[in-house]
mmCIF file of C-alpha atoms and ligand atoms in Angstrom:
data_model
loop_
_atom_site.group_PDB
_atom_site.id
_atom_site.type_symbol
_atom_site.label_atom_id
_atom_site.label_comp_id
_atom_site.label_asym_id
_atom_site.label_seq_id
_atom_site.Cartn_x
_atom_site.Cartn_y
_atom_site.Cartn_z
ATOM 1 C CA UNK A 1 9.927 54.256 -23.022
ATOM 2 C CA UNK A 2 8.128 51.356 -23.571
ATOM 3 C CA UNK A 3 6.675 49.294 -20.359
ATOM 4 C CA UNK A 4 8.342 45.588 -19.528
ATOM 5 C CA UNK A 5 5.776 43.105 -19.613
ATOM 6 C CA UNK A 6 6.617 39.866 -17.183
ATOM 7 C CA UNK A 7 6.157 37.005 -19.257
ATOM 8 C CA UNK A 8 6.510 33.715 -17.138
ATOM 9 C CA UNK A 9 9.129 31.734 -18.218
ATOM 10 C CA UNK A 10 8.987 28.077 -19.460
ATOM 11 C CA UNK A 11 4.920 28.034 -18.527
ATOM 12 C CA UNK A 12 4.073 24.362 -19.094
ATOM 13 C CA UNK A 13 0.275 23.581 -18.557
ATOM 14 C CA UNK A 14 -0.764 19.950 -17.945
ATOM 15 C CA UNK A 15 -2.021 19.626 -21.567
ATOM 16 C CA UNK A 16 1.020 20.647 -23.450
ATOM 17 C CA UNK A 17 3.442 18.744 -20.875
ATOM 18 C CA UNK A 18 1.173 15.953 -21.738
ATOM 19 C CA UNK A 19 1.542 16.001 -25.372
ATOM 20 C CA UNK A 20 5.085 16.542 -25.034
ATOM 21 C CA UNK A 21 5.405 13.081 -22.797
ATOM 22 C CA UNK A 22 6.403 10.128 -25.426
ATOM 23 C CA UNK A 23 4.905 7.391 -22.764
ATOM 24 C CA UNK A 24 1.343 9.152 -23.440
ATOM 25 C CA UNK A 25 -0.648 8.410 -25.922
ATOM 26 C CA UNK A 26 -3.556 11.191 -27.232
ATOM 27 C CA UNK A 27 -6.031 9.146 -25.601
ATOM 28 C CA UNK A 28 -4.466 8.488 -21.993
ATOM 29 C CA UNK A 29 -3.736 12.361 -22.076
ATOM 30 C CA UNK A 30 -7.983 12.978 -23.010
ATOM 31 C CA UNK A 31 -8.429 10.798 -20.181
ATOM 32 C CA UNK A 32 -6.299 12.740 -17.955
ATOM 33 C CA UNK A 33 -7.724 16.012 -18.821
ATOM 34 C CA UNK A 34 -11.454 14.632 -18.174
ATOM 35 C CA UNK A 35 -10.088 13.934 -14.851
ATOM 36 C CA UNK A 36 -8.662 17.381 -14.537
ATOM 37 C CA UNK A 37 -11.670 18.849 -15.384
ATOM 38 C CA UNK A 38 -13.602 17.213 -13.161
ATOM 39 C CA UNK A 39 -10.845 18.040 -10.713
ATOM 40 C CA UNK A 40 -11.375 22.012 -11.099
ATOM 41 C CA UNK A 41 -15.131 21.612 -10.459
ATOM 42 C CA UNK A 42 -14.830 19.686 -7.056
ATOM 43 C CA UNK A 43 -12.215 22.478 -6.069
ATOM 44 C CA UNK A 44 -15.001 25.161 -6.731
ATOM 45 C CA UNK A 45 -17.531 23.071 -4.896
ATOM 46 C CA UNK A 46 -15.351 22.663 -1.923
ATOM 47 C CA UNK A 47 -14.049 26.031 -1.813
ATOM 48 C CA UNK A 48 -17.915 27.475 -1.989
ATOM 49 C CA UNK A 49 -19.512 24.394 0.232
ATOM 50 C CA UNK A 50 -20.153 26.574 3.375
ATOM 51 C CA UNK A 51 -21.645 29.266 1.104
ATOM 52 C CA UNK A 52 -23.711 27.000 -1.038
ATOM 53 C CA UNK A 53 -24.567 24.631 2.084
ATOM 54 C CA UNK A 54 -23.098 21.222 0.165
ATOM 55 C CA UNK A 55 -22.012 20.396 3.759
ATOM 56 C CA UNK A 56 -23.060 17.512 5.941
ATOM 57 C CA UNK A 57 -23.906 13.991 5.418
ATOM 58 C CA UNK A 58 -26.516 13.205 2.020
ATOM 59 C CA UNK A 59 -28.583 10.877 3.934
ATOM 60 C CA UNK A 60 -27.213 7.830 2.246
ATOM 61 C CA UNK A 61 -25.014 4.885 3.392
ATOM 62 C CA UNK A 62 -22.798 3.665 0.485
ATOM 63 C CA UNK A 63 -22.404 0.210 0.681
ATOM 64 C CA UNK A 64 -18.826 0.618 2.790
ATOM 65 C CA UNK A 65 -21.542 1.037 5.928
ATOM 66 C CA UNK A 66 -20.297 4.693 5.546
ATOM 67 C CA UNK A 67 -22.751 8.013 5.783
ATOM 68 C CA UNK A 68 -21.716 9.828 2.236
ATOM 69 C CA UNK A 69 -20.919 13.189 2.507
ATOM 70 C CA UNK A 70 -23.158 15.570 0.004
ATOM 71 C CA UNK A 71 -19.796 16.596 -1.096
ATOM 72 C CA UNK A 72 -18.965 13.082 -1.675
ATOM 73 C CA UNK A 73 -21.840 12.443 -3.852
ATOM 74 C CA UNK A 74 -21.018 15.539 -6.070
ATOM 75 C CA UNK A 75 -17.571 14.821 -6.685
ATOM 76 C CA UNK A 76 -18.762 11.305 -7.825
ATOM 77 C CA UNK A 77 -21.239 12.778 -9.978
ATOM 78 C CA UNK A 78 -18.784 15.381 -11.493
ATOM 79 C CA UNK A 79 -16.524 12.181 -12.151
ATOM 80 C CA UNK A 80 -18.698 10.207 -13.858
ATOM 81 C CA UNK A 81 -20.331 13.063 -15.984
ATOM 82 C CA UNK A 82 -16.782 14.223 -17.114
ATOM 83 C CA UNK A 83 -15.163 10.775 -17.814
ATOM 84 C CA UNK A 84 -18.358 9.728 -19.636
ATOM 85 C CA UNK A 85 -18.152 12.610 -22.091
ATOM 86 C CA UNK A 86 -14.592 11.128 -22.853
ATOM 87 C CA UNK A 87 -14.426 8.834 -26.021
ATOM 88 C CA UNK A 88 -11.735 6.356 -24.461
ATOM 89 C CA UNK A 89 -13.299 5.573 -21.570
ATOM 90 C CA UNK A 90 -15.023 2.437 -21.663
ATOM 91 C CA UNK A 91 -15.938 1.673 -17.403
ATOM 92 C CA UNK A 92 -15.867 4.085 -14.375
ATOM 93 C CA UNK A 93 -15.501 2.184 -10.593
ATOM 94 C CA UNK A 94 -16.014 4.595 -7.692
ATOM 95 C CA UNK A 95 -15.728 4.089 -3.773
ATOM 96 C CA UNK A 96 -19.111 5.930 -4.233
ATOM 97 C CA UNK A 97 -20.828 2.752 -6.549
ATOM 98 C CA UNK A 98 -21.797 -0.244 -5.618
ATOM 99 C CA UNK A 99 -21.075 -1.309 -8.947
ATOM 100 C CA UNK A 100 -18.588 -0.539 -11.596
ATOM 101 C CA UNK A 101 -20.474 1.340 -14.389
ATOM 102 C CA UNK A 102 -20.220 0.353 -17.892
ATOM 103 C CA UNK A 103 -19.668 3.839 -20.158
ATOM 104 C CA UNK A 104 -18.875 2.443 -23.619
ATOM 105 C CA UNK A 105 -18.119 -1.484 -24.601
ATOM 106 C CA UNK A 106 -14.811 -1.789 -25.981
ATOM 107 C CA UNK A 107 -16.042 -1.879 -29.342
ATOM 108 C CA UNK A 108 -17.423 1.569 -28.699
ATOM 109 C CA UNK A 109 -13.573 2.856 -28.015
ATOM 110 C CA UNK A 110 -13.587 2.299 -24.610
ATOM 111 C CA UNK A 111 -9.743 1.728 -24.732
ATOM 112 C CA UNK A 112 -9.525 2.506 -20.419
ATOM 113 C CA UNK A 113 -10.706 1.558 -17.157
ATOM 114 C CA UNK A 114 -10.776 4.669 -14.576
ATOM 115 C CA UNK A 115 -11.345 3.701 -10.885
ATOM 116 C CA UNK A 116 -11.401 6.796 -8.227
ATOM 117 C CA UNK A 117 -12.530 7.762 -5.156
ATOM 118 C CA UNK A 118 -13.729 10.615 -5.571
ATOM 119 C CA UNK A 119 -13.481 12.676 -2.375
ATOM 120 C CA UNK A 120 -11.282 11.473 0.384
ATOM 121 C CA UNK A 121 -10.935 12.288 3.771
ATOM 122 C CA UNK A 122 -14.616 12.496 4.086
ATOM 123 C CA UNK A 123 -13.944 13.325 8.154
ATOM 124 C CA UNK A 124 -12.347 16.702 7.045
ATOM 125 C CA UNK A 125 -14.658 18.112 4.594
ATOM 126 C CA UNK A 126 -16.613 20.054 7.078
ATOM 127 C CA UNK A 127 -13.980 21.300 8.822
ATOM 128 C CA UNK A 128 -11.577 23.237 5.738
ATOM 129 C CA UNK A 129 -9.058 20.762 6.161
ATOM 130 C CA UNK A 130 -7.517 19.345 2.548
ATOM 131 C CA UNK A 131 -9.254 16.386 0.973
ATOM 132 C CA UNK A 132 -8.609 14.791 -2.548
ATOM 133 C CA UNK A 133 -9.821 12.768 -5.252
ATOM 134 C CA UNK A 134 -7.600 9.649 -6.201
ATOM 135 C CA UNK A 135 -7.435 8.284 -9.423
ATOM 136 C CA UNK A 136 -6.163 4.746 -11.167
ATOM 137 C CA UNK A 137 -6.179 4.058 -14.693
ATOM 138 C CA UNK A 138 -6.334 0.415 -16.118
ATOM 139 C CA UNK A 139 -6.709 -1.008 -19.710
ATOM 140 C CA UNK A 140 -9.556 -1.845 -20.441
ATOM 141 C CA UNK A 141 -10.544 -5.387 -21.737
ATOM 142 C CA UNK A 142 -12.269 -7.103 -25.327
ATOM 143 C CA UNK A 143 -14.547 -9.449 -23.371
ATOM 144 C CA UNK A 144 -17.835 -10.407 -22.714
ATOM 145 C CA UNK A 145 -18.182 -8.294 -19.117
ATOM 146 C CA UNK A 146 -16.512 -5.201 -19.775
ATOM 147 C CA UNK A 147 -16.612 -4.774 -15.959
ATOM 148 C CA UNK A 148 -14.520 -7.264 -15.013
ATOM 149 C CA UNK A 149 -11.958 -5.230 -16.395
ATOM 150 C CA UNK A 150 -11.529 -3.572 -13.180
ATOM 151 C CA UNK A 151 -10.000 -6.691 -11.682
ATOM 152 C CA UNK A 152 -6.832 -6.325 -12.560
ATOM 153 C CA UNK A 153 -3.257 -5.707 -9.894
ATOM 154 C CA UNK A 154 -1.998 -2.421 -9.602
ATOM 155 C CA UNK A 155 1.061 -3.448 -12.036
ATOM 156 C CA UNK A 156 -1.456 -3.025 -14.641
ATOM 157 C CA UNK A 157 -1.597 0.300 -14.176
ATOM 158 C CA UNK A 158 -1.482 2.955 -16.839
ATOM 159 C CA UNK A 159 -1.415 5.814 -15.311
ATOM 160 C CA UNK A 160 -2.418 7.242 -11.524
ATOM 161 C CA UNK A 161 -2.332 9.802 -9.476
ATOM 162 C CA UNK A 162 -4.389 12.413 -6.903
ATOM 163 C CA UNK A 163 -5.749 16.085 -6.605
ATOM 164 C CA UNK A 164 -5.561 17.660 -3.317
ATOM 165 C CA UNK A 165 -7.503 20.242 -2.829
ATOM 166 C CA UNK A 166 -5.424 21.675 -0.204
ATOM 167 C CA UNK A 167 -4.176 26.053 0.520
ATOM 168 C CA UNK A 168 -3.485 25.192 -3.208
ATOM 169 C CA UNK A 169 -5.259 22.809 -5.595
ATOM 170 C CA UNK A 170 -2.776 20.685 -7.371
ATOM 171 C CA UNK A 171 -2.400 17.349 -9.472
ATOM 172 C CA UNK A 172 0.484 14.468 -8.702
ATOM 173 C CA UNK A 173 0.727 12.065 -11.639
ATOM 174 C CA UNK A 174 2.206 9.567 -13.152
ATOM 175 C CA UNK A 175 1.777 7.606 -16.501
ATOM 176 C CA UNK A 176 4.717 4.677 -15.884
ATOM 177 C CA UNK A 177 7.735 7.031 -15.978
ATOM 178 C CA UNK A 178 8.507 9.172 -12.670
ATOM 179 C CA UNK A 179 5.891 11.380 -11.167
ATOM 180 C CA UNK A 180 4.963 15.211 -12.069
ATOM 181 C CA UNK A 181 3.348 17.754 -10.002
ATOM 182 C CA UNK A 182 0.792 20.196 -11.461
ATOM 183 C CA UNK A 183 -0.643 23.289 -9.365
ATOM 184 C CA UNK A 184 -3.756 24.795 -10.283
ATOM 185 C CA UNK A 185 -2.730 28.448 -11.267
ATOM 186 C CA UNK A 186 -6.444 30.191 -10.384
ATOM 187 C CA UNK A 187 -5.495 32.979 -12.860
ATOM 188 C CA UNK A 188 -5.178 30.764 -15.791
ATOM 189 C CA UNK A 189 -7.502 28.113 -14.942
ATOM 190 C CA UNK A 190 -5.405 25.601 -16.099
ATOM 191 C CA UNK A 191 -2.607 23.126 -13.763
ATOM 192 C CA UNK A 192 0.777 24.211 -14.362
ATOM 193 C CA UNK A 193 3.708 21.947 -13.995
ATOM 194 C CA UNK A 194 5.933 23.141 -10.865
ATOM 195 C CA UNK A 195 7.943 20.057 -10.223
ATOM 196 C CA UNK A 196 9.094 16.979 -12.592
ATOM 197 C CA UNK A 197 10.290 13.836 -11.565
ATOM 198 C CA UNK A 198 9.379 13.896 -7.651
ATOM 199 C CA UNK A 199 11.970 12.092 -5.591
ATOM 200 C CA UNK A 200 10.858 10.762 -2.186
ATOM 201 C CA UNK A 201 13.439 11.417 0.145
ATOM 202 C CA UNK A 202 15.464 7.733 1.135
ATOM 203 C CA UNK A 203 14.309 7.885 5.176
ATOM 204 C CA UNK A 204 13.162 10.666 7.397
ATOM 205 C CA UNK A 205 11.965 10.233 10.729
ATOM 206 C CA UNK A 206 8.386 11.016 10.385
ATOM 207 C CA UNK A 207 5.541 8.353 10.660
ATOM 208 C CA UNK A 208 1.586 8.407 9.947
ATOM 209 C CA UNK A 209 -0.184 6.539 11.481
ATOM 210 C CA UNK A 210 -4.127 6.689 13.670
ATOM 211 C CA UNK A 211 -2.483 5.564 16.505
ATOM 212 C CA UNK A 212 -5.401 5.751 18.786
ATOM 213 C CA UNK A 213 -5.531 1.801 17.287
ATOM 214 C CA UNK A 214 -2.570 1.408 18.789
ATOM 215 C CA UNK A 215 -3.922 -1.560 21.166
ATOM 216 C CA UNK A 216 -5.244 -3.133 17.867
ATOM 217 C CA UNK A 217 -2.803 -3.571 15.629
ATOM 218 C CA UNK A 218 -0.487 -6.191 15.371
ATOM 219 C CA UNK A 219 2.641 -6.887 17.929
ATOM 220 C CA UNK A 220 4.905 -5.920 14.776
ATOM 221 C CA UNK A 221 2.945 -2.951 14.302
ATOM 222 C CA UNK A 222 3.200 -1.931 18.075
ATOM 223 C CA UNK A 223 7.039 -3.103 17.865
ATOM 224 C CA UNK A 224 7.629 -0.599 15.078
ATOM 225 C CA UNK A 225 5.504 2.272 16.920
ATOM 226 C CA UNK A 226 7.911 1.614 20.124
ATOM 227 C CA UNK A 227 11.066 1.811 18.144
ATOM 228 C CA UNK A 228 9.833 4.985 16.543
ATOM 229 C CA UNK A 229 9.272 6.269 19.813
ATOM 230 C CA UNK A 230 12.244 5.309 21.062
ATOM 231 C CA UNK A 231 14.051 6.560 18.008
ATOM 232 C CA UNK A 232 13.460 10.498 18.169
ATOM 233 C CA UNK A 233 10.401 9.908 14.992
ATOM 234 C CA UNK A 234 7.892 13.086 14.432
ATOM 235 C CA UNK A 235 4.453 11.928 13.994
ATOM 236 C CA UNK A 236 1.831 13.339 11.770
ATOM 237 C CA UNK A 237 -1.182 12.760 10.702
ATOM 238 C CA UNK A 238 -4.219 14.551 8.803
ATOM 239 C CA UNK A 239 -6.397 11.714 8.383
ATOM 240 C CA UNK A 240 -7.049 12.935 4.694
ATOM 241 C CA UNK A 241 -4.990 9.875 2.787
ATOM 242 C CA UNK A 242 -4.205 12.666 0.054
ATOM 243 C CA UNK A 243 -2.709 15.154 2.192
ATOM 244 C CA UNK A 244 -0.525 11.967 4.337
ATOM 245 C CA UNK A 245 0.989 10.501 1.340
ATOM 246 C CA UNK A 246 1.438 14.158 -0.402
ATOM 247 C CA UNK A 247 3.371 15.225 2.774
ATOM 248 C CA UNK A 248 5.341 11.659 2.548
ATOM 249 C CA UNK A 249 6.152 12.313 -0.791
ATOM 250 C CA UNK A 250 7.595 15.712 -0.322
ATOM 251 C CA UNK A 251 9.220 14.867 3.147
ATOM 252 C CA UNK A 252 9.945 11.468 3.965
ATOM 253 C CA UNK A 253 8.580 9.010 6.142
ATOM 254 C CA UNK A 254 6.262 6.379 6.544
ATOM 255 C CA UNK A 255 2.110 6.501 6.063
ATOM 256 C CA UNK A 256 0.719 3.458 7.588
ATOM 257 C CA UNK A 257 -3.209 2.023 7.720
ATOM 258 C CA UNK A 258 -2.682 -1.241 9.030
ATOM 259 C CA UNK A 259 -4.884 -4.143 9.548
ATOM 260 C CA UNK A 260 -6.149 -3.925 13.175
ATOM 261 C CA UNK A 261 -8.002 -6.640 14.979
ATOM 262 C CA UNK A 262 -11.567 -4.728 14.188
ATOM 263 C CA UNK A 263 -10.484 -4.653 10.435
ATOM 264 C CA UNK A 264 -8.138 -7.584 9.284
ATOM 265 C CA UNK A 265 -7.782 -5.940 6.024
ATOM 266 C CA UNK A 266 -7.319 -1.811 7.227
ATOM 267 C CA UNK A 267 -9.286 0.345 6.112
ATOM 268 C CA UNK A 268 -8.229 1.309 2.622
ATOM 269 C CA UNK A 269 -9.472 0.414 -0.672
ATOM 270 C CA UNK A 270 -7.053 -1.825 -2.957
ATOM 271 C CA UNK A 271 -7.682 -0.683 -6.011
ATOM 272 C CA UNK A 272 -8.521 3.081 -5.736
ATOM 273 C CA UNK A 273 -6.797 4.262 -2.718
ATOM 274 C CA UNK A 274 -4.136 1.426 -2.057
ATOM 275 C CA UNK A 275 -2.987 0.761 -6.058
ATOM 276 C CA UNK A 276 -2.636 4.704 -7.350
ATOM 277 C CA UNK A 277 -1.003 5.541 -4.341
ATOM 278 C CA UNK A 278 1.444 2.310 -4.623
ATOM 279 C CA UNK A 279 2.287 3.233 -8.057
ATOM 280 C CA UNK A 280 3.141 7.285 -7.431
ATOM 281 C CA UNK A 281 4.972 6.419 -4.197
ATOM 282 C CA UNK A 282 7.066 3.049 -6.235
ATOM 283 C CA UNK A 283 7.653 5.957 -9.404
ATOM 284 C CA UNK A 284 9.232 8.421 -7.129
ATOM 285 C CA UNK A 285 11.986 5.794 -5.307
ATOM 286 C CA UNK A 286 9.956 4.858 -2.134
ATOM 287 C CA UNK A 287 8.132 1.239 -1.442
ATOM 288 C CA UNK A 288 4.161 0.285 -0.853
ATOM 289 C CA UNK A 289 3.850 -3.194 1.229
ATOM 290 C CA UNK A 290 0.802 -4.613 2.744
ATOM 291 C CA UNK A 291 3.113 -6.100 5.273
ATOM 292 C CA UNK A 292 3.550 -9.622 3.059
ATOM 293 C CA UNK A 293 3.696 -8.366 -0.488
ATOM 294 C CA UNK A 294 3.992 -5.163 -2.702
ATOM 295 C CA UNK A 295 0.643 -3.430 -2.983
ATOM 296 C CA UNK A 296 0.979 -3.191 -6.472
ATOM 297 C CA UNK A 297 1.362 -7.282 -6.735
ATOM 298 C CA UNK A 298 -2.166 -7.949 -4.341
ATOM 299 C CA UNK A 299 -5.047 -10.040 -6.902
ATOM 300 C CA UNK A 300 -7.381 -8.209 -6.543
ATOM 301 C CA UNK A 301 -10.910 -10.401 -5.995
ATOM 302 C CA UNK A 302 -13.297 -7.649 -5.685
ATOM 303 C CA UNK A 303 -13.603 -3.924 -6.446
ATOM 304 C CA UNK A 304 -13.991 -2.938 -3.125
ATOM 305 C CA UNK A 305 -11.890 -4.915 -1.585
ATOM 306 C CA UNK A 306 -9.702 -3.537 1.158
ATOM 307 C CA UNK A 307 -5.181 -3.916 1.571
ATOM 308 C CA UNK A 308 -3.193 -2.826 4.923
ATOM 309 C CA UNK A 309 -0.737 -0.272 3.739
ATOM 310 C CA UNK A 310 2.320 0.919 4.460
ATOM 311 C CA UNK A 311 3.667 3.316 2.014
ATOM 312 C CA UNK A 312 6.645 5.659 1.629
ATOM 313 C CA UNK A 313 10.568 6.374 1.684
ATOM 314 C CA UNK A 314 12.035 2.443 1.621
ATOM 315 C CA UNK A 315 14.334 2.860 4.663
ATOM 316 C CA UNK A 316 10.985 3.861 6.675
ATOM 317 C CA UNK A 317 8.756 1.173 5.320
ATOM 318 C CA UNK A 318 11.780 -1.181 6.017
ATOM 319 C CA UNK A 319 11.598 -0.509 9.151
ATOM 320 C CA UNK A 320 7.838 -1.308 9.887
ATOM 321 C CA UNK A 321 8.090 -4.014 7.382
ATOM 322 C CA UNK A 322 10.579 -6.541 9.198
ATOM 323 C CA UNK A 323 9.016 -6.149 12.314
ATOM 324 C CA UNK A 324 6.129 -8.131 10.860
HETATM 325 P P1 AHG B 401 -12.798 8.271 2.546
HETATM 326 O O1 AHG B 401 -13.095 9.630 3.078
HETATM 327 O O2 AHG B 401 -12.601 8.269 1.056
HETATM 328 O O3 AHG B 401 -13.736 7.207 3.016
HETATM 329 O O4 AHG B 401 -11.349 7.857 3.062
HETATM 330 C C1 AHG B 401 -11.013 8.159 4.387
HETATM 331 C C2 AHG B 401 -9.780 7.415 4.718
HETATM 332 C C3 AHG B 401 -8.474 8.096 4.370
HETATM 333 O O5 AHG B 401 -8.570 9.322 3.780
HETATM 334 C C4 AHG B 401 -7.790 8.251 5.699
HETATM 335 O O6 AHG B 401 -6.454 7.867 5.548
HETATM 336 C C5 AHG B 401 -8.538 7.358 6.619
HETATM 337 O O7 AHG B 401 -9.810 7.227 6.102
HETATM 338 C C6 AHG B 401 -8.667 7.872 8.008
HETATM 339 O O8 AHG B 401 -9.298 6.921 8.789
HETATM 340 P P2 AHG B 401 -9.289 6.988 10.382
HETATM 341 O O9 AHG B 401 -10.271 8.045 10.752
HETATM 342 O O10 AHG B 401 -9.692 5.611 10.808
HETATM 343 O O11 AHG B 401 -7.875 7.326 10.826
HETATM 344 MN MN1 MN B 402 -10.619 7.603 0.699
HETATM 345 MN MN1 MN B 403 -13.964 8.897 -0.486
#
């Protein structure tokens, strides 16, 4: 009798559910998979760090006053070599640059801006515990300074999204039109789609915060950390953005990095932390506020300019948000 062979049903890799998505053009989707790409590398190279000794600072202090991580430098590397190789993409801007790096002028075909940062949670590299890469994509722009393309408010946005390289590997995106979740299957090599238009749940009582600041932030940030208190709220917190907002996604709740009195802006960057996250949290039904305006909505000035935020299921961020 012949053998049954499982054959997984309805396998969609991130490719073909790409070129099946009317919102995505050919290019956006080459972009996408240069990203991926890149994506599967840094997984390797964090997976193997302790083995290959990538660990530990690189004896460099980016121009955030920050010591990078070798891992951090990699990952930036692996970015800009695999984006560069891409025919659309006309500048890169990393947390990892100083400046935003030119690939192709727009006559060339450089059609999109791509602005990452390109390991985050640099506190828990060392220690196994999930980091990510986060990704924005912006048009780019027929001018004289192709850079200042990079300058434009998260409503601009193409396309965004982040890889967390977590106990699984796995991609959230979205290009305008709900978000999709992609897990890297290790047997194919490829991210699958396992989940399509992500809902964030309306409220849960869970917040995120660092609240060892707690005697610097703001009295409506210390109002709102009372009533959650008060209120029966879980807290949580990985310090890996990527892993906060992925569990905020799936769960509910509220991820906050607020200005404190040290850091009147917080901590985060606008326009590659701040702006992808914004736009995945806004496509799956939650809200992203600095405290006086939608994330998304913030001019940005300079590329690495820094936005409180305050991101998640819009009961939760409600809550924080009128105590300001
Ligand atoms: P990065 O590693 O890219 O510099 O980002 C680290 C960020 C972010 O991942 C996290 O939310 C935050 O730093 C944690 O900061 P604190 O240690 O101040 O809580
Ligand atoms: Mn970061
Ligand atoms: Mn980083």
């Amino acid at each position: 009798m012949a053998k049954k062979t499982a054959i997984r049903q309805n396998l969609k890799t991130l490719q073909r559910h790409l070129g099946a998505k009317k919102d995505t053009s050919e290019s956006l989707a080459g972009v996408i998979s240069a990203i991926a790409l890149a994506g599967k590398s840094i997984a390797e190279k964090v997976r193997r760090a302790r083995i290959e000794d990538v660990l530990g600072d690189a004896g460099e202090i980016n121009l955030h006053g920050e010591v990078q991580q070798k891992l951090d430098v990699l990952s930036n590397a692996l970015l800009l070599h695999c984006l560069s190789a891409c025919p659309r993409v006309g500048v890169c801007a990393s947390e990892e640059e100083d400046e935003p790096v030119v690939v192709r002028p727009w006559s060339d075909g450089g059609e999109f801006c791509v602005l990452f940062d390109p390991l985050d949670g640099s506190s828990n590299i060392d220690v196994a515990v999930s980091v990510g890469t986060i990704f924005s994509i912006l048009p780019a722009l027929d001018g004289p300074d192709p850079a200042a393309a990079v300058l434009q408010p998260g409503t601009r946005q193409i396309a965004a999204g982040y890889i967390l390289y977590g106990s699984s590997v796995l991609m959230v995106l979205t290009t305008g039109d709900g978000v999709d979740m992609y897990v890297l299957d290790p047997s194919l090599g490829e991210f699958v789609l396992v989940m399509e238009r992500l809902e964030i749940p309306s409220a849960s009582k869970i917040y995120s915060v660092n609240e060892a600041y707690f005697d610097l932030f703001s009295p409506g940030i210390q109002a709102y950390l009372r009533f959650a208190h008060e209120s029966g709220y879980g807290s949580r917190y990985v310090g890996s953005m990527v892993a906060d907002v992925h569990r905020t996604l799936l769960k509910g709740g509220v991820f906050l990095y607020p200005a404190t009195t040290k850091h009147p802006d917080g901590k985060l960057r606008l326009l590659y932390e701040g702006n992808p996250m914004a736009l995945v949290i806004e496509q799956a039904g939650g809200a992203a506020a600095t405290g006086e305006q939608r994330i998304l909505e913030v001019e940005p000035r300079k590329l690495h300019q820094r936005c409180p935020v305050i991101l998640g299921s819009p009961e939760e961020v409600e809550h924080v948000t009128r105590r300001l």
